[in-house]
CSV table of C-alpha atoms in Angstrom, one decimal:
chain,number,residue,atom,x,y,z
A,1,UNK,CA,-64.6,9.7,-68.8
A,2,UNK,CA,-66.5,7.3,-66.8
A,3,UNK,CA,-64.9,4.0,-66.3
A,4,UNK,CA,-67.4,0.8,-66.7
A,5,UNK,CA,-67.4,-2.7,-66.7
A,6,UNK,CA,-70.2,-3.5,-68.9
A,7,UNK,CA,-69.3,-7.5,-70.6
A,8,UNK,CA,-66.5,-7.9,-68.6
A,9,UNK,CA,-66.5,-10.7,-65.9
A,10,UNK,CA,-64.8,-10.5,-62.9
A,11,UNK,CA,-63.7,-12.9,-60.2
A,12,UNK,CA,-63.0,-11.3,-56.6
A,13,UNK,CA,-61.8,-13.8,-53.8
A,14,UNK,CA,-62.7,-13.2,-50.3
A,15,UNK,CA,-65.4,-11.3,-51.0
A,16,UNK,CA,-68.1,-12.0,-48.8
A,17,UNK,CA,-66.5,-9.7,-46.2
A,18,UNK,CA,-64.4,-6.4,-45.9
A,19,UNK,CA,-62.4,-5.4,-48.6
A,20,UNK,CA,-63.6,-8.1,-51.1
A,21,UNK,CA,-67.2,-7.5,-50.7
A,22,UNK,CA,-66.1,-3.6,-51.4
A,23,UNK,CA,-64.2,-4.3,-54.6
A,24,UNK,CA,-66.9,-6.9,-56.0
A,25,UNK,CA,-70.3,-4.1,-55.1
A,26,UNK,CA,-68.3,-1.6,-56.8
A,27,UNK,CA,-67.0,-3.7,-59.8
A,28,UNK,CA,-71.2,-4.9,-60.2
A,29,UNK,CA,-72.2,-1.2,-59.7
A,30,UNK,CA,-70.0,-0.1,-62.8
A,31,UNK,CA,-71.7,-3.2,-65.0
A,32,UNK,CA,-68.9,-6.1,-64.0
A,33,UNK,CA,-70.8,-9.8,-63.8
A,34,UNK,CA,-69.3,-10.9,-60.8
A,35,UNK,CA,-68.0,-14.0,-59.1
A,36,UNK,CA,-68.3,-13.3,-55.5
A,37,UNK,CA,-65.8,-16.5,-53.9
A,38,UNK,CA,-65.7,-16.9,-50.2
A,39,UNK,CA,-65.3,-20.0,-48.3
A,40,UNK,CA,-67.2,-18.7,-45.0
A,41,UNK,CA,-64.4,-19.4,-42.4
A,42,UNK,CA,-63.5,-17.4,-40.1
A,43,UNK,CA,-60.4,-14.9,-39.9
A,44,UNK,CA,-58.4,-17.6,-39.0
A,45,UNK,CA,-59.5,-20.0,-42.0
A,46,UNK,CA,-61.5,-22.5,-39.4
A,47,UNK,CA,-65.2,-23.1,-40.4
A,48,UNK,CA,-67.2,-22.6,-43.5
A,49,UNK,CA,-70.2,-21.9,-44.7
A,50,UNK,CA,-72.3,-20.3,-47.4
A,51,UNK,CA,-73.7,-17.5,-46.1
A,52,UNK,CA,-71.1,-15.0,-46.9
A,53,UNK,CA,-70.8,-15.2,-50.3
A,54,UNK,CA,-74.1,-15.5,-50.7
A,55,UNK,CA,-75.2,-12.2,-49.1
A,56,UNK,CA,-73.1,-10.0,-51.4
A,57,UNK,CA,-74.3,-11.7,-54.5
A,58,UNK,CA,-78.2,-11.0,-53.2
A,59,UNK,CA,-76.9,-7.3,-52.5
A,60,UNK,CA,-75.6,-7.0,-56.1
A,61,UNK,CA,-78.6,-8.4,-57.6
A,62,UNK,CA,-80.9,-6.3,-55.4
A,63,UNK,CA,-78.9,-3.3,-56.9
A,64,UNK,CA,-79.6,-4.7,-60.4
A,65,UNK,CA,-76.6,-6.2,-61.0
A,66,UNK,CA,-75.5,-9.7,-61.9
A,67,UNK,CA,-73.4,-12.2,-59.7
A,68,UNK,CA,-73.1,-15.7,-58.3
A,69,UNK,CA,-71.5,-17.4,-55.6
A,70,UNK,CA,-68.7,-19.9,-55.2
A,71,UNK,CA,-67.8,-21.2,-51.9
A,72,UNK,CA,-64.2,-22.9,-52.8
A,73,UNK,CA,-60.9,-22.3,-50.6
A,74,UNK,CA,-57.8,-20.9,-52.5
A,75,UNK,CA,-55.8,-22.6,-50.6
A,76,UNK,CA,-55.8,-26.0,-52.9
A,77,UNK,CA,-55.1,-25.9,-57.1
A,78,UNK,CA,-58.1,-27.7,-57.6
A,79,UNK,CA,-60.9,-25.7,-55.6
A,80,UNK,CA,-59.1,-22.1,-57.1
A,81,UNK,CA,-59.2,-23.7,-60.6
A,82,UNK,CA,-62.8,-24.4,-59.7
A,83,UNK,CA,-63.5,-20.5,-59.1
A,84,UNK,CA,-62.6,-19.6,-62.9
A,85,UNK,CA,-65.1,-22.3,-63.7
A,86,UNK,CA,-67.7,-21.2,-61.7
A,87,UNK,CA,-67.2,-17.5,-64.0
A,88,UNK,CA,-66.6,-19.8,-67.2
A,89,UNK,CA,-69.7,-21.7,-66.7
A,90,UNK,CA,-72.1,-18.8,-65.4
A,91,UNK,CA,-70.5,-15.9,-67.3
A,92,UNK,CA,-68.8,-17.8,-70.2
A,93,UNK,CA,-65.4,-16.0,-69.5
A,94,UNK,CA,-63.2,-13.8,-67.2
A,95,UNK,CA,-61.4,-10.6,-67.8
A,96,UNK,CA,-60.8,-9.3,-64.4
A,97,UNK,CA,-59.0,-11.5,-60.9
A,98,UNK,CA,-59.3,-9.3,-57.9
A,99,UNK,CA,-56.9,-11.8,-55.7
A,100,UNK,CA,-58.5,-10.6,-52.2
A,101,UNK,CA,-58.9,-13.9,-50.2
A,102,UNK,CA,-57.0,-14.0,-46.5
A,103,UNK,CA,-56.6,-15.4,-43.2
A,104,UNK,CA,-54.8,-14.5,-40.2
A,105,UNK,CA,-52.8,-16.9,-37.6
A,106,UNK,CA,-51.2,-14.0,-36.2
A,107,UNK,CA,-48.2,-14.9,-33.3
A,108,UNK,CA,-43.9,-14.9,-32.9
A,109,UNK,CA,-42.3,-16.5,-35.2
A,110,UNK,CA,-41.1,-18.1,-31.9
A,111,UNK,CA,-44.1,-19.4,-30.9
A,112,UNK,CA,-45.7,-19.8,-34.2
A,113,UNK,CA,-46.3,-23.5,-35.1
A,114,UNK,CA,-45.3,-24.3,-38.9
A,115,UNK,CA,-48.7,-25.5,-39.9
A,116,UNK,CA,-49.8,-22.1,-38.8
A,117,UNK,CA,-47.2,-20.7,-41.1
A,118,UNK,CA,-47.8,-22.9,-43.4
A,119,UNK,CA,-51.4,-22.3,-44.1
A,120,UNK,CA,-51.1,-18.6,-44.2
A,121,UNK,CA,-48.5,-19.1,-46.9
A,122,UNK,CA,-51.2,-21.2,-48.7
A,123,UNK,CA,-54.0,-19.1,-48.8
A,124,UNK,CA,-52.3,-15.4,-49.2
A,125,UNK,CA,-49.6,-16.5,-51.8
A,126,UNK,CA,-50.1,-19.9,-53.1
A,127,UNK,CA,-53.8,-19.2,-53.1
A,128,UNK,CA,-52.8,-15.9,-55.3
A,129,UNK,CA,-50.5,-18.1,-57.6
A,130,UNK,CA,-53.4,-20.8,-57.9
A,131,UNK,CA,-56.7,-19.0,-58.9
A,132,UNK,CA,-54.3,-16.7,-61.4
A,133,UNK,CA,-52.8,-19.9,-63.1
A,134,UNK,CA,-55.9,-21.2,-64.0
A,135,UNK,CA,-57.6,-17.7,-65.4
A,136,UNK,CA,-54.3,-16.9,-67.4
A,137,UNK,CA,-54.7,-19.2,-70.0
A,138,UNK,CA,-58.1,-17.3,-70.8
A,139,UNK,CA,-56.4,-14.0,-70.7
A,140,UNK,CA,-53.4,-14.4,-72.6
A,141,UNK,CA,-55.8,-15.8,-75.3
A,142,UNK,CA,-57.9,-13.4,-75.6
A,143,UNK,CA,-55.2,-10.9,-75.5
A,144,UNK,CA,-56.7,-8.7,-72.1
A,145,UNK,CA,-56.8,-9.1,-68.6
A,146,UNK,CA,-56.5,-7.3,-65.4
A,147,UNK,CA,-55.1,-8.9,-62.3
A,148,UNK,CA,-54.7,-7.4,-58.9
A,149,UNK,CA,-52.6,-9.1,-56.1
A,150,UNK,CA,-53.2,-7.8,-52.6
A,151,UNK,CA,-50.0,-7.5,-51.1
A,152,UNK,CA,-50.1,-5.5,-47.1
A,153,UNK,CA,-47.7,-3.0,-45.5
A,154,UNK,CA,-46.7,-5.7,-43.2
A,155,UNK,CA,-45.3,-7.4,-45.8
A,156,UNK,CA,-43.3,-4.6,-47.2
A,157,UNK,CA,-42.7,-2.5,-44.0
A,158,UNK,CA,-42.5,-5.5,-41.4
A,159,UNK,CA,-45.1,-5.8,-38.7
A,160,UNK,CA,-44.7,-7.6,-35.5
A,161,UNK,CA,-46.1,-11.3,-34.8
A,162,UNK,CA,-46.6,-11.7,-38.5
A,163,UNK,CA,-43.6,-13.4,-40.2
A,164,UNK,CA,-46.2,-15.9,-42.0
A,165,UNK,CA,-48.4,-13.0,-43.1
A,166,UNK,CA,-46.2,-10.0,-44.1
A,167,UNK,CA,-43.5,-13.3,-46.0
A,168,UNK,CA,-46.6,-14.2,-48.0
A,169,UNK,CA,-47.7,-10.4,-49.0
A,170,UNK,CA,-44.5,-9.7,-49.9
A,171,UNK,CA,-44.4,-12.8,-52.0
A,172,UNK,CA,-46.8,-11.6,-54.4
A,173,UNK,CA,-45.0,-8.8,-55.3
A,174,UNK,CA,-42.3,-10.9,-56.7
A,175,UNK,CA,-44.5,-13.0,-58.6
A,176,UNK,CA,-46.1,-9.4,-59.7
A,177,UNK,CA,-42.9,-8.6,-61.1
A,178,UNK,CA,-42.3,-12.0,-63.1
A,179,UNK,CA,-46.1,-12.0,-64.4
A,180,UNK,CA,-45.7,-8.5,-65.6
A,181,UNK,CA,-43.1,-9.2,-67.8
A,182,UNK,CA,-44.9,-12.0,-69.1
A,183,UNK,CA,-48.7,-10.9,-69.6
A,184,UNK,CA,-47.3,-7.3,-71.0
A,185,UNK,CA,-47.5,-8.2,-74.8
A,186,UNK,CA,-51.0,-10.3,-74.2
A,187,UNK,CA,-52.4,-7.2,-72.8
A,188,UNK,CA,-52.8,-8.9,-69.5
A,189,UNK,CA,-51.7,-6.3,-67.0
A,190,UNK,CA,-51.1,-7.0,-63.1
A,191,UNK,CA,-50.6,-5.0,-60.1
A,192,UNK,CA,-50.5,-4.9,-56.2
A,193,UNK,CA,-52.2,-3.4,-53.9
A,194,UNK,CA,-51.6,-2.5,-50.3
A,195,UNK,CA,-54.6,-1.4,-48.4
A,196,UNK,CA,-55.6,0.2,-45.4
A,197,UNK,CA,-58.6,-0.8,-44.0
A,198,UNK,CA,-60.9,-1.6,-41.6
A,199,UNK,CA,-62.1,-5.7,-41.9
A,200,UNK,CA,-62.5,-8.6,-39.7
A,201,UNK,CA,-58.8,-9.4,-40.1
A,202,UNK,CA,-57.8,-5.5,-38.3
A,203,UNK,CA,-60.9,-4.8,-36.3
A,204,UNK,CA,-59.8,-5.6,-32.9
A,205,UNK,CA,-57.1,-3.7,-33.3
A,206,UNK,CA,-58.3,-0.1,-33.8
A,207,UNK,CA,-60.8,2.6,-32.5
A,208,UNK,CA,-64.3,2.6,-33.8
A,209,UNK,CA,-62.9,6.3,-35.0
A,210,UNK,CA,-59.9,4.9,-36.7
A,211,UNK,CA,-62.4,2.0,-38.2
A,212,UNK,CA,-64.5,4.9,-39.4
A,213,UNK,CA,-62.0,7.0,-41.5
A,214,UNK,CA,-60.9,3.3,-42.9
A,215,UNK,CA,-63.2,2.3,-44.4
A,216,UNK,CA,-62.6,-0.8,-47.2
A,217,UNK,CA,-64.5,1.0,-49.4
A,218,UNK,CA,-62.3,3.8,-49.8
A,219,UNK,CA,-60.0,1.3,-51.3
A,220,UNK,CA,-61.7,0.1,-53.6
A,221,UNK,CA,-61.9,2.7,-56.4
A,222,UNK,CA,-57.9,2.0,-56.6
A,223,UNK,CA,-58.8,-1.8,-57.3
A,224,UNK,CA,-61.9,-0.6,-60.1
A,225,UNK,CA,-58.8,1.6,-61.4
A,226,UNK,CA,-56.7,-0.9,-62.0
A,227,UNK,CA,-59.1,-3.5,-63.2
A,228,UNK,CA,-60.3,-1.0,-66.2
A,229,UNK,CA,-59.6,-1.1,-69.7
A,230,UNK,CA,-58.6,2.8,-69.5
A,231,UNK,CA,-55.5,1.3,-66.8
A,232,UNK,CA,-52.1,0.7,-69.0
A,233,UNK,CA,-50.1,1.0,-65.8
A,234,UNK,CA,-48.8,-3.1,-64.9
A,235,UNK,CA,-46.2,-4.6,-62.0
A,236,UNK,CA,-46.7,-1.8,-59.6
A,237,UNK,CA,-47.6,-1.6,-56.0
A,238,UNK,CA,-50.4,0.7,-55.2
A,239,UNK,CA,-50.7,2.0,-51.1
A,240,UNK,CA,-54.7,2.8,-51.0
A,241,UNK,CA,-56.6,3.6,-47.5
A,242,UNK,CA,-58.5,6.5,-46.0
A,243,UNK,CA,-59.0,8.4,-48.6
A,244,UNK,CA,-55.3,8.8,-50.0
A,245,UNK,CA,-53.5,7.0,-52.6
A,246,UNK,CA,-50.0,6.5,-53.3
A,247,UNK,CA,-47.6,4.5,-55.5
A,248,UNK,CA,-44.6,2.0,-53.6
A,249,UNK,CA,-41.7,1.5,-55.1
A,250,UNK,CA,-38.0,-0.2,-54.2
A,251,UNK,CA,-35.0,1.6,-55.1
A,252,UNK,CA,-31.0,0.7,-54.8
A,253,UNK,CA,-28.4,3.1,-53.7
A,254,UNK,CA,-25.6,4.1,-55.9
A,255,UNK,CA,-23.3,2.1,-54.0
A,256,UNK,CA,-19.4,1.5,-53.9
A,257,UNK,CA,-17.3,-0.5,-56.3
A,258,UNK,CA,-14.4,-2.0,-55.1
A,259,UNK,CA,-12.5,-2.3,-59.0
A,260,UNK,CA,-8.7,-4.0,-59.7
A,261,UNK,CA,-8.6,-6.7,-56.9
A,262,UNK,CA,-11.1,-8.8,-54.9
A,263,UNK,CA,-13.1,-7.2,-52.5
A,264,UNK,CA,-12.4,-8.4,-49.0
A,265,UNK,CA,-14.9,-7.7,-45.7
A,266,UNK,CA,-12.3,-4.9,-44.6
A,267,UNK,CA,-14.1,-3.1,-47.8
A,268,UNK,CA,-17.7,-3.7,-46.8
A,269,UNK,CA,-17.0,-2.5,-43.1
A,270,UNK,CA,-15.0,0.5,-44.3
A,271,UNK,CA,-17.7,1.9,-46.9
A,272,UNK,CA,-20.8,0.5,-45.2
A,273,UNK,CA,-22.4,4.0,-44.5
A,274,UNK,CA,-21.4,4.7,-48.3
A,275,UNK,CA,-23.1,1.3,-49.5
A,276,UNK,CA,-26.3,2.2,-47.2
A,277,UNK,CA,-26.3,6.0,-48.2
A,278,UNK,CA,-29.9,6.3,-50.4
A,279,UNK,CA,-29.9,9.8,-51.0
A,280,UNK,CA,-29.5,9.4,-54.4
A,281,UNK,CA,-30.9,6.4,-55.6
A,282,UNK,CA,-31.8,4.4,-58.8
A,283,UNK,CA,-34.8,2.3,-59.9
A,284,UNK,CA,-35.1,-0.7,-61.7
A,285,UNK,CA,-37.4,-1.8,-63.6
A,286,UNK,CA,-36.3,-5.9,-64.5
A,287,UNK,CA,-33.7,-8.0,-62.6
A,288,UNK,CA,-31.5,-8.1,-66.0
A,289,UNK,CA,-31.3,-4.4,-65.5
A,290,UNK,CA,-30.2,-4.1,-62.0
A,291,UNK,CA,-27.5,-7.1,-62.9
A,292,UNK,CA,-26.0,-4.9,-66.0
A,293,UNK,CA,-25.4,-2.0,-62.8
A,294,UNK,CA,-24.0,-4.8,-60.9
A,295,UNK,CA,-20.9,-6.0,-63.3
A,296,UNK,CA,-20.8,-2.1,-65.0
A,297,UNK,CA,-22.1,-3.3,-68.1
């Protein structure tokens, strides 16, 4: 089966470079009208300008596809509500948010200043929460949508210098995890994605060798996956780089109970290796479920 896009519109943020340029010339290639958002800054958010967004869109149309720009930052409710607008207006609907739009104000927590952190939160999580909100009204009505948040391994592993970074990519796993409980019956389905590639954001860091085998387009078929009608998977986190694909999830030791008497911190330090000891393991699904192992219910 060949998976296509044809009437559905998609918006992808932050696509005038890297990853989002990837995921929006392969959603236009498979028949997806296309938003292509990007502000023009640089990596660290400073700057604008047109150019970006507007180079992918010619690409698309040059390939025979359909697109148009919008230029508005994340960052602020009113500019992401703007973005569904722009696919309202030009397209006359959305089915599809590819949430890809990032910066990077990489230092020490130490030394980090809190408008630095701040700002990071903004655009990667806030930015996420904002374009969403203002295409889920449009989904949930029309009982169908597909949303992919792009959450990072830094956020999930931990990565040095990046406390603003990795707090907000992990952030949008928990609002994955509320959204999918509440989009499920609407048909409006929602996952995460943690990619490895090569962009503007990574570049410096890595071998032109490394950069070659990491392409951002070898993420991107996970990202037309889970945008597709033929997807029925929702809240998961998807590891995609290189090639090779992979599903994350969390999972909670067994643990110890401490039953007829309060538990004291004697009974955490005695049984610690016990409480920590994941070799057999249990997954939740929903918070109510891991709270019913909790109290033995």
């Amino acid at each position: 089966m060949t998976i296509r896009f044809d009437n559905r519109v998609a918006i992808v943020t932050g696509a005038g470079n890297g990853l989002g340029r990837a995921h929006a010339l392969l959603l236009a290639s498979r028949g997806a009208k296309v938003v292509v958002n990007d502000p023009g800054g640089a990596v660290d958010g400073k700057g604008g300008g047109h150019a970006a967004a507007d180079k992918v869109v010619a690409e698309i149309k040059a390939a025979g596809g359909q697109a148009v720009p919008n230029y508005d930052s994340v960052a602020e409710a009113k500019s992401a509500a703007n973005i569904v607008k722009t696919a309202v207006d030009s397209f006359g609907t959305v089915d599809i948010v590819v949430n890809n739009a990032g910066v990077l104000r990489d230092k020490t927590f130490h030394n980090m200043t809190v408008e630095d952190f701040d700002f990071v939160v903004k655009v990667h999580f806030l930015g996420t929460a904002y374009v969403t909100h203002a295409a889920w009204p449009i989904l949930r009505s029309k009982a169908y949508g597909r949303v992919v948040v792009t959450s990072s391994n830094s956020g999930i592993y931990g990565n040095f210098g990046q406390s603003n970074y990795g707090g907000a990519k992990l952030a949008v796993v928990g609002f994955m995890n509320a959204l999918r409980l509440e989009g499920q019956k609407y048909n409006v389905l929602i996952n995460a994605l943690a990619p490895v590639a090569g962009t503007r954001m990574t570049e410096s860091l890595m071998t032109p060798e490394m950069l070659e085998k990491i392409k951002p387009e070898f993420v991107s078929p996970m990202v037309a996956y889970l945008c597709s009608e033929q997807c029925q998977r929702t809240g998961e986190i998807w590891s995609a780089g290189a090639g090779y694909f992979a599903r994350i999830e969390y999972r909670e030791a067994p643990g110890v109970r401490i039953e007829g008497r309060a538990p004291t911190v004697e009974d955490v330090m005695e049984n610690i290796d016990r409480i920590a000891d994941l070799s057999t393991n249990k997954v939740y699904r929903t918070s109510t479920e891991e709270v019913q192992a909790v109290v033995g219910g």
